[in-house]
Each structure stands twice: as C-alpha cells, then as structure tokens.
C-alpha cells in the first residue's frame, strides 16, 4: 500500500498574530485584548495599572508574577513584543519555504486593519503589511490559510460594547471580513472565522472580548465564568458573525473557501460504568455544539434542555436562523493536542468543565512537561468521529508539543522528543486517511518558537525554529534550526512517506 499522503496534501505550520507579530503599537495598529493581560474595565485599569500591562494572563509561575509586581519597569507584556515577526517576516517565511511548506496558517490582527474595530475606513499601512506577507508566501508557493479572529478583539469593541455580547461587534466584524477578502482576493484561498470558538466557555475575554462592569482584579478571579447566559449569547453572536463571513466569502471570491476552527476535545470514560459513558456524551455535546451549528446551520436538539434548566434565553434577531442555515462552512479545522478522561459528576443536566486539561490522569499515556497527555491514537479516533459526523474535508490547523528546549552555543536543539511526537501523530493521521477520512492538510503548531497563548512565556517552546528570546524579553531574536526542522523537511519532501528519525 502507498505510504505517501494524498497528492497535493498541504503540509505546513500554524501561528497567530498576537503571539508572533509584536509591533503592537506600530504601523497604525490599535490596541487589542491580547495586549492586555487581565479581564478588567477601563476604570480598574486606570487605578491598577501594572496588572493590565505587566502581568501575563495565566503566567507560567508565581515567581514571574511576583517579579512583575515588584519590578514592573523591567517588564513588557510578552504578547506585545511576540517574536517580532512584523520586522522578520521575510526571514521567517524563507525558513518555512526551506522546510518545504505548502501552507502557512496565520491570522490577521483585526486592529491592524481597523484600529478601533469599527472605524469608517481601514488602515492602509496594516493592509499593506499583510499584502507583503502574502506576496512573500506566494513567491515560495506557500498557500496562506488565514484566521480572521484569533484571540485578539480590538480593545475599543471590548471596552465599549462587551465584545461579541453586542451585535455592533458582529457588524464591525462583517465589515472587516468584507474588507480583507476583497483586498486579498486571489492571494488567500483558505479562510477561517474564529480560532477555537469553543474556548469562549472557559476564556470569554480572550475568545470574544467580553468585559463587564465590576470585572475583577487579578486577585479576585473571573466573576462570570459561570454566567452561561452571557457566554452563550456571545457564542450565538459569534456564530452569526461566522455565517455572515462565509456568505461574504462566497459572494466576493468564488475560488475561496471558509472553514471553522474547533479546539477538539476527545473524551474517554474513566470506567465501563454507564454513568461515566453518559458523562462522555455530555462533554461531547458541549464540544460538538459549536461545529454542529457552523457545519449544519442550526442549533442541535441536545442544547435545549441545558438552556431550559439554566434559564438561558438566546436573543436572536429575526433572520438569525436563516443566516446560520445559509452560512455553513466549507471545511472543518481543529486543534488537537490531547485527550480527556471523564467521570460522572452526578448531574442530570451537566455543565461544561471549562478545563484545558482533564483533572483525571490517564495512566496509559505519557505526559508532556506541562502535564498534557500525549495520545496519537486519540488523534485517529477523533478524526474518524469528526468525518463520520460532518462528511466535510478536514484540515489540522494545530498539533504540537510544548517543551523545554536546551540550546547549544550554535543555536541548535536536539529535540528528538518533538520529532517522536510529530512522527506518532502523522502516522495516526495517515491511518485515519486510510480509514477513509478526508484530511487535506496538516499545520504544526508552531513552526517557529512563539509566545505561549496560555502561559505568556517563551520557555514553553513548540517551534522547529529556535528564537533567541527568553521569558523576560532578553535575547538577540536570532533564528536557528532545530533537529526537528530537518526532520519535518524530510517528511514534507517525501509527502509523508519517510518518517524515520535518522
């Protein structure tokens, strides 16, 4: 049997503007939620200054946070500086091309195009920047796959309108979408609407720009994580915005396609008890819900009981159901990092856990340095589940391993652990394709070291290209190739046929 992947398979890597670009206040860009560390209002930020600028969201260690509080003058929010892709994009894309990339999944910073999110006219300097990035990709035969909103809502829309709690933000998003699709018609063939849209249940500020009056200081925690009414209203508005974006895409560029993006949570029952199996069903429903709406165009039956028993009333505009039905995505994309273990919680109508990592450890799996279970077979399982449910083409928009790398004096990293992870997941992806699943591409997260989304640190490295910055922003920014760089180059050159690490 042919060990190669299908002809034309899109091999590449994935990044996000808020984690690589830097230049947060250059080129006419306006501030975004990703530039601020905490879920806080303007009034609180005015009196609690260091918290919004210097303390990273979910910082890697208590020591880092304490040092930031004691010496704020020594710190800059890591996502504000990123890895300075804004000034290094030519060098970085050349390195991606050297690896043989066929696709580069990236995002546009909305506030680089519309500084406030809802300006009358777009920022030409921002539009030109992405023209240059796309032209550089095309020069090397790399297809850009562009996420329209990747955890960086313009701050003005968050502060004044509560982000996607407001239909004003939906209208602003559609205007932004129309602007960029028209501008980059012929350059970008693949678009994604919202990154990991299901993350709004656990990270409403990050995912949808929700800021409420009386929002907490860092010490008091998030006072509305349990407010299902607000979060599901924001979700509804984002799904309407997504459907309208699909419709705009199809109207403007007949050759372009629009997909969604789900953080896929594949769940195992802790035991053979029927109750634990039931918990898996509950958790799956909360994960599938988002893609069910985006791919099928309607609310699934199983959410109604949860809405009824939690007093959730989604406010819909008269045409919303029609919009959802007419704006189904063309393909499915997912991030896949791990699987989860579920135990019955004793609820007849459960609530989503909202946890990034399962509280229950799977004794059959190895763990990453950050406690994430490594489960390549789970990758094959979830790909089969997705295709069985939707029968739409699937693109892997994120898969990767965060690890502590030890670099030598030449900038080289012997990262066999990353190669082992990649090899095992590519093997299982190939098995899924042989099962009959239509997978048309794979993007490693991230091909170059970047600022971690969850912990705002550089120590948690994903890249096949080392970037000389540390958690404190010290370093030269020099790029160098890790062992995994050469491994992935060989994988791509053989179209997945040669997976040996030698």
mmCIF file of N, CA, C and O in Angstrom, residues 18-19 37-38 54-62 64-65 68 75 77-79 81 203 206 356-357 369-372 402-403 445 450-462 471-472:
data_model
loop_
_atom_site.group_PDB
_atom_site.id
_atom_site.type_symbol
_atom_site.label_atom_id
_atom_site.label_comp_id
_atom_site.label_asym_id
_atom_site.label_seq_id
_atom_site.Cartn_x
_atom_site.Cartn_y
_atom_site.Cartn_z
ATOM 1 N N UNK A 18 -1.138 37.521 17.386
ATOM 2 C CA UNK A 18 -0.888 38.052 18.731
ATOM 3 C C UNK A 18 0.261 37.353 19.446
ATOM 4 O O UNK A 18 0.722 37.833 20.468
ATOM 5 N N UNK A 19 0.748 36.242 18.899
ATOM 6 C CA UNK A 19 1.845 35.517 19.532
ATOM 7 C C UNK A 19 3.167 35.659 18.791
ATOM 8 O O UNK A 19 4.209 35.259 19.309
ATOM 9 N N UNK A 37 -3.389 41.960 29.877
ATOM 10 C CA UNK A 37 -3.251 40.657 30.497
ATOM 11 C C UNK A 37 -4.491 40.179 31.207
ATOM 12 O O UNK A 37 -4.691 38.986 31.352
ATOM 13 N N UNK A 38 -5.308 41.092 31.664
ATOM 14 C CA UNK A 38 -6.394 40.685 32.556
ATOM 15 C C UNK A 38 -7.738 41.161 32.061
ATOM 16 O O UNK A 38 -7.839 42.152 31.334
ATOM 17 N N UNK A 54 1.650 44.454 32.696
ATOM 18 C CA UNK A 54 2.843 43.690 33.013
ATOM 19 C C UNK A 54 2.620 42.245 33.465
ATOM 20 O O UNK A 54 3.556 41.457 33.465
ATOM 21 N N UNK A 55 1.422 41.900 33.896
ATOM 22 C CA UNK A 55 1.201 40.547 34.396
ATOM 23 C C UNK A 55 0.547 39.695 33.307
ATOM 24 O O UNK A 55 -0.565 39.964 32.906
ATOM 25 N N UNK A 56 1.242 38.679 32.803
ATOM 26 C CA UNK A 56 0.654 37.881 31.731
ATOM 27 C C UNK A 56 -0.508 37.041 32.205
ATOM 28 O O UNK A 56 -0.530 36.570 33.332
ATOM 29 N N UNK A 57 -1.476 36.867 31.317
ATOM 30 C CA UNK A 57 -2.616 36.006 31.613
ATOM 31 C C UNK A 57 -2.125 34.595 31.883
ATOM 32 O O UNK A 57 -1.392 34.023 31.091
ATOM 33 N N UNK A 58 -2.515 34.029 33.014
ATOM 34 C CA UNK A 58 -2.145 32.654 33.354
ATOM 35 C C UNK A 58 -0.639 32.451 33.274
ATOM 36 O O UNK A 58 -0.137 31.557 32.612
ATOM 37 N N UNK A 59 0.096 33.346 33.951
ATOM 38 C CA UNK A 59 1.560 33.323 33.855
ATOM 39 C C UNK A 59 2.121 31.975 34.276
ATOM 40 O O UNK A 59 1.522 31.230 35.051
ATOM 41 N N UNK A 60 3.309 31.673 33.766
ATOM 42 C CA UNK A 60 3.880 30.350 33.933
ATOM 43 C C UNK A 60 4.187 30.020 35.389
ATOM 44 O O UNK A 60 4.105 28.876 35.792
ATOM 45 N N UNK A 61 4.562 31.003 36.168
ATOM 46 C CA UNK A 61 4.954 30.699 37.543
ATOM 47 C C UNK A 61 4.607 31.867 38.460
ATOM 48 O O UNK A 61 4.543 33.023 38.034
ATOM 49 N N UNK A 62 4.395 31.550 39.728
ATOM 50 C CA UNK A 62 4.138 32.584 40.717
ATOM 51 C C UNK A 62 5.325 33.532 40.831
ATOM 52 O O UNK A 62 5.166 34.734 41.076
ATOM 53 N N UNK A 64 7.316 34.516 38.443
ATOM 54 C CA UNK A 64 7.248 35.509 37.368
ATOM 55 C C UNK A 64 6.291 36.632 37.735
ATOM 56 O O UNK A 64 6.609 37.815 37.585
ATOM 57 N N UNK A 65 5.118 36.265 38.235
ATOM 58 C CA UNK A 65 4.103 37.264 38.564
ATOM 59 C C UNK A 65 4.598 38.181 39.679
ATOM 60 O O UNK A 65 4.449 39.406 39.617
ATOM 61 N N UNK A 68 7.066 40.625 38.417
ATOM 62 C CA UNK A 68 6.430 41.662 37.615
ATOM 63 C C UNK A 68 5.795 42.728 38.510
ATOM 64 O O UNK A 68 5.855 43.921 38.211
ATOM 65 N N UNK A 75 9.444 44.988 32.833
ATOM 66 C CA UNK A 75 8.640 44.039 32.068
ATOM 67 C C UNK A 75 7.847 44.715 30.966
ATOM 68 O O UNK A 75 7.434 45.854 31.077
ATOM 69 N N UNK A 77 4.528 43.252 28.479
ATOM 70 C CA UNK A 77 3.674 42.092 28.247
ATOM 71 C C UNK A 77 4.211 41.300 27.059
ATOM 72 O O UNK A 77 4.380 41.846 25.968
ATOM 73 N N UNK A 78 4.508 39.999 27.259
ATOM 74 C CA UNK A 78 5.181 39.232 26.199
ATOM 75 C C UNK A 78 4.493 39.274 24.840
ATOM 76 O O UNK A 78 5.165 39.343 23.806
ATOM 77 N N UNK A 79 3.155 39.252 24.816
ATOM 78 C CA UNK A 79 2.487 39.243 23.513
ATOM 79 C C UNK A 79 2.629 40.573 22.786
ATOM 80 O O UNK A 79 2.441 40.632 21.562
ATOM 81 N N UNK A 81 5.388 42.082 22.371
ATOM 82 C CA UNK A 81 6.632 42.018 21.594
ATOM 83 C C UNK A 81 6.687 40.791 20.696
ATOM 84 O O UNK A 81 7.378 40.793 19.687
ATOM 85 N N UNK A 203 -12.682 30.942 28.488
ATOM 86 C CA UNK A 203 -11.910 32.181 28.375
ATOM 87 C C UNK A 203 -12.700 33.239 27.597
ATOM 88 O O UNK A 203 -12.348 33.572 26.455
ATOM 89 N N UNK A 206 -10.650 36.380 26.342
ATOM 90 C CA UNK A 206 -9.715 36.051 25.271
ATOM 91 C C UNK A 206 -10.444 35.732 23.975
ATOM 92 O O UNK A 206 -10.048 36.176 22.893
ATOM 93 N N UNK A 356 -8.836 23.162 30.552
ATOM 94 C CA UNK A 356 -7.948 22.890 29.430
ATOM 95 C C UNK A 356 -7.383 21.483 29.510
ATOM 96 O O UNK A 356 -7.247 20.790 28.501
ATOM 97 N N UNK A 357 -7.068 21.035 30.712
ATOM 98 C CA UNK A 357 -6.504 19.713 30.912
ATOM 99 C C UNK A 357 -7.399 18.948 31.886
ATOM 100 O O UNK A 357 -7.850 19.500 32.888
ATOM 101 N N UNK A 369 5.763 18.058 29.487
ATOM 102 C CA UNK A 369 6.297 18.798 30.632
ATOM 103 C C UNK A 369 5.246 19.690 31.274
ATOM 104 O O UNK A 369 5.379 20.081 32.429
ATOM 105 N N UNK A 370 4.186 19.999 30.547
ATOM 106 C CA UNK A 370 3.104 20.836 31.079
ATOM 107 C C UNK A 370 1.888 20.003 31.483
ATOM 108 O O UNK A 370 0.801 20.523 31.669
ATOM 109 N N UNK A 371 2.066 18.696 31.611
ATOM 110 C CA UNK A 371 1.003 17.831 32.093
ATOM 111 C C UNK A 371 -0.071 17.517 31.081
ATOM 112 O O UNK A 371 -1.174 17.117 31.451
ATOM 113 N N UNK A 372 0.234 17.676 29.794
ATOM 114 C CA UNK A 372 -0.717 17.343 28.736
ATOM 115 C C UNK A 372 -0.488 15.907 28.279
ATOM 116 O O UNK A 372 0.633 15.556 27.861
ATOM 117 N N UNK A 402 4.522 21.451 23.374
ATOM 118 C CA UNK A 402 5.258 22.457 24.117
ATOM 119 C C UNK A 402 6.269 21.782 25.029
ATOM 120 O O UNK A 402 5.931 20.873 25.777
ATOM 121 N N UNK A 403 7.524 22.216 24.948
ATOM 122 C CA UNK A 403 8.604 21.564 25.699
ATOM 123 C C UNK A 403 9.674 22.573 26.071
ATOM 124 O O UNK A 403 9.763 23.661 25.492
ATOM 125 N N UNK A 445 1.822 23.290 15.092
ATOM 126 C CA UNK A 445 1.839 24.475 15.958
ATOM 127 C C UNK A 445 3.074 24.422 16.830
ATOM 128 O O UNK A 445 3.268 23.472 17.585
ATOM 129 N N UNK A 450 7.273 30.795 19.691
ATOM 130 C CA UNK A 450 6.408 31.960 19.845
ATOM 131 C C UNK A 450 6.003 32.091 21.304
ATOM 132 O O UNK A 450 6.281 31.213 22.127
ATOM 133 N N UNK A 451 5.351 33.180 21.628
ATOM 134 C CA UNK A 451 4.880 33.393 22.992
ATOM 135 C C UNK A 451 3.673 32.489 23.234
ATOM 136 O O UNK A 451 2.707 32.513 22.470
ATOM 137 N N UNK A 452 3.729 31.694 24.292
ATOM 138 C CA UNK A 452 2.644 30.762 24.589
ATOM 139 C C UNK A 452 1.339 31.515 24.818
ATOM 140 O O UNK A 452 1.302 32.539 25.502
ATOM 141 N N UNK A 453 0.255 30.982 24.239
ATOM 142 C CA UNK A 453 -1.053 31.601 24.430
ATOM 143 C C UNK A 453 -1.515 31.467 25.874
ATOM 144 O O UNK A 453 -2.026 32.411 26.464
ATOM 145 N N UNK A 454 -1.337 30.279 26.445
ATOM 146 C CA UNK A 454 -1.866 30.015 27.775
ATOM 147 C C UNK A 454 -1.031 30.570 28.906
ATOM 148 O O UNK A 454 -1.560 30.985 29.929
ATOM 149 N N UNK A 455 0.304 30.611 28.736
ATOM 150 C CA UNK A 455 1.170 30.987 29.843
ATOM 151 C C UNK A 455 2.030 32.210 29.575
ATOM 152 O O UNK A 455 2.792 32.632 30.433
ATOM 153 N N UNK A 456 1.922 32.783 28.392
ATOM 154 C CA UNK A 456 2.648 34.017 28.036
ATOM 155 C C UNK A 456 4.147 33.912 28.290
ATOM 156 O O UNK A 456 4.770 34.866 28.745
ATOM 157 N N UNK A 457 4.717 32.781 27.985
ATOM 158 C CA UNK A 457 6.148 32.596 28.194
ATOM 159 C C UNK A 457 6.801 32.051 26.921
ATOM 160 O O UNK A 457 6.140 31.492 26.052
ATOM 161 N N UNK A 458 8.110 32.219 26.837
ATOM 162 C CA UNK A 458 8.885 31.630 25.744
ATOM 163 C C UNK A 458 9.458 30.272 26.136
ATOM 164 O O UNK A 458 9.833 29.482 25.269
ATOM 165 N N UNK A 459 9.530 29.985 27.426
ATOM 166 C CA UNK A 459 10.105 28.724 27.889
ATOM 167 C C UNK A 459 9.354 27.535 27.320
ATOM 168 O O UNK A 459 9.948 26.491 27.028
ATOM 169 N N UNK A 460 8.048 27.662 27.166
ATOM 170 C CA UNK A 460 7.231 26.598 26.575
ATOM 171 C C UNK A 460 7.333 26.717 25.059
ATOM 172 O O UNK A 460 6.590 27.446 24.415
ATOM 173 N N UNK A 461 8.268 25.966 24.490
ATOM 174 C CA UNK A 461 8.595 26.121 23.068
ATOM 175 C C UNK A 461 7.964 25.014 22.234
ATOM 176 O O UNK A 461 7.979 23.850 22.605
ATOM 177 N N UNK A 462 7.418 25.408 21.093
ATOM 178 C CA UNK A 462 6.789 24.482 20.152
ATOM 179 C C UNK A 462 7.581 24.365 18.850
ATOM 180 O O UNK A 462 7.408 23.418 18.097
ATOM 181 N N UNK A 471 11.838 34.417 28.654
ATOM 182 C CA UNK A 471 10.562 34.875 29.200
ATOM 183 C C UNK A 471 10.566 36.373 29.516
ATOM 184 O O UNK A 471 9.513 37.002 29.577
ATOM 185 N N UNK A 472 11.749 36.929 29.740
ATOM 186 C CA UNK A 472 11.863 38.323 30.148
ATOM 187 C C UNK A 472 12.100 39.255 28.959
ATOM 188 O O UNK A 472 12.297 40.458 29.131
#
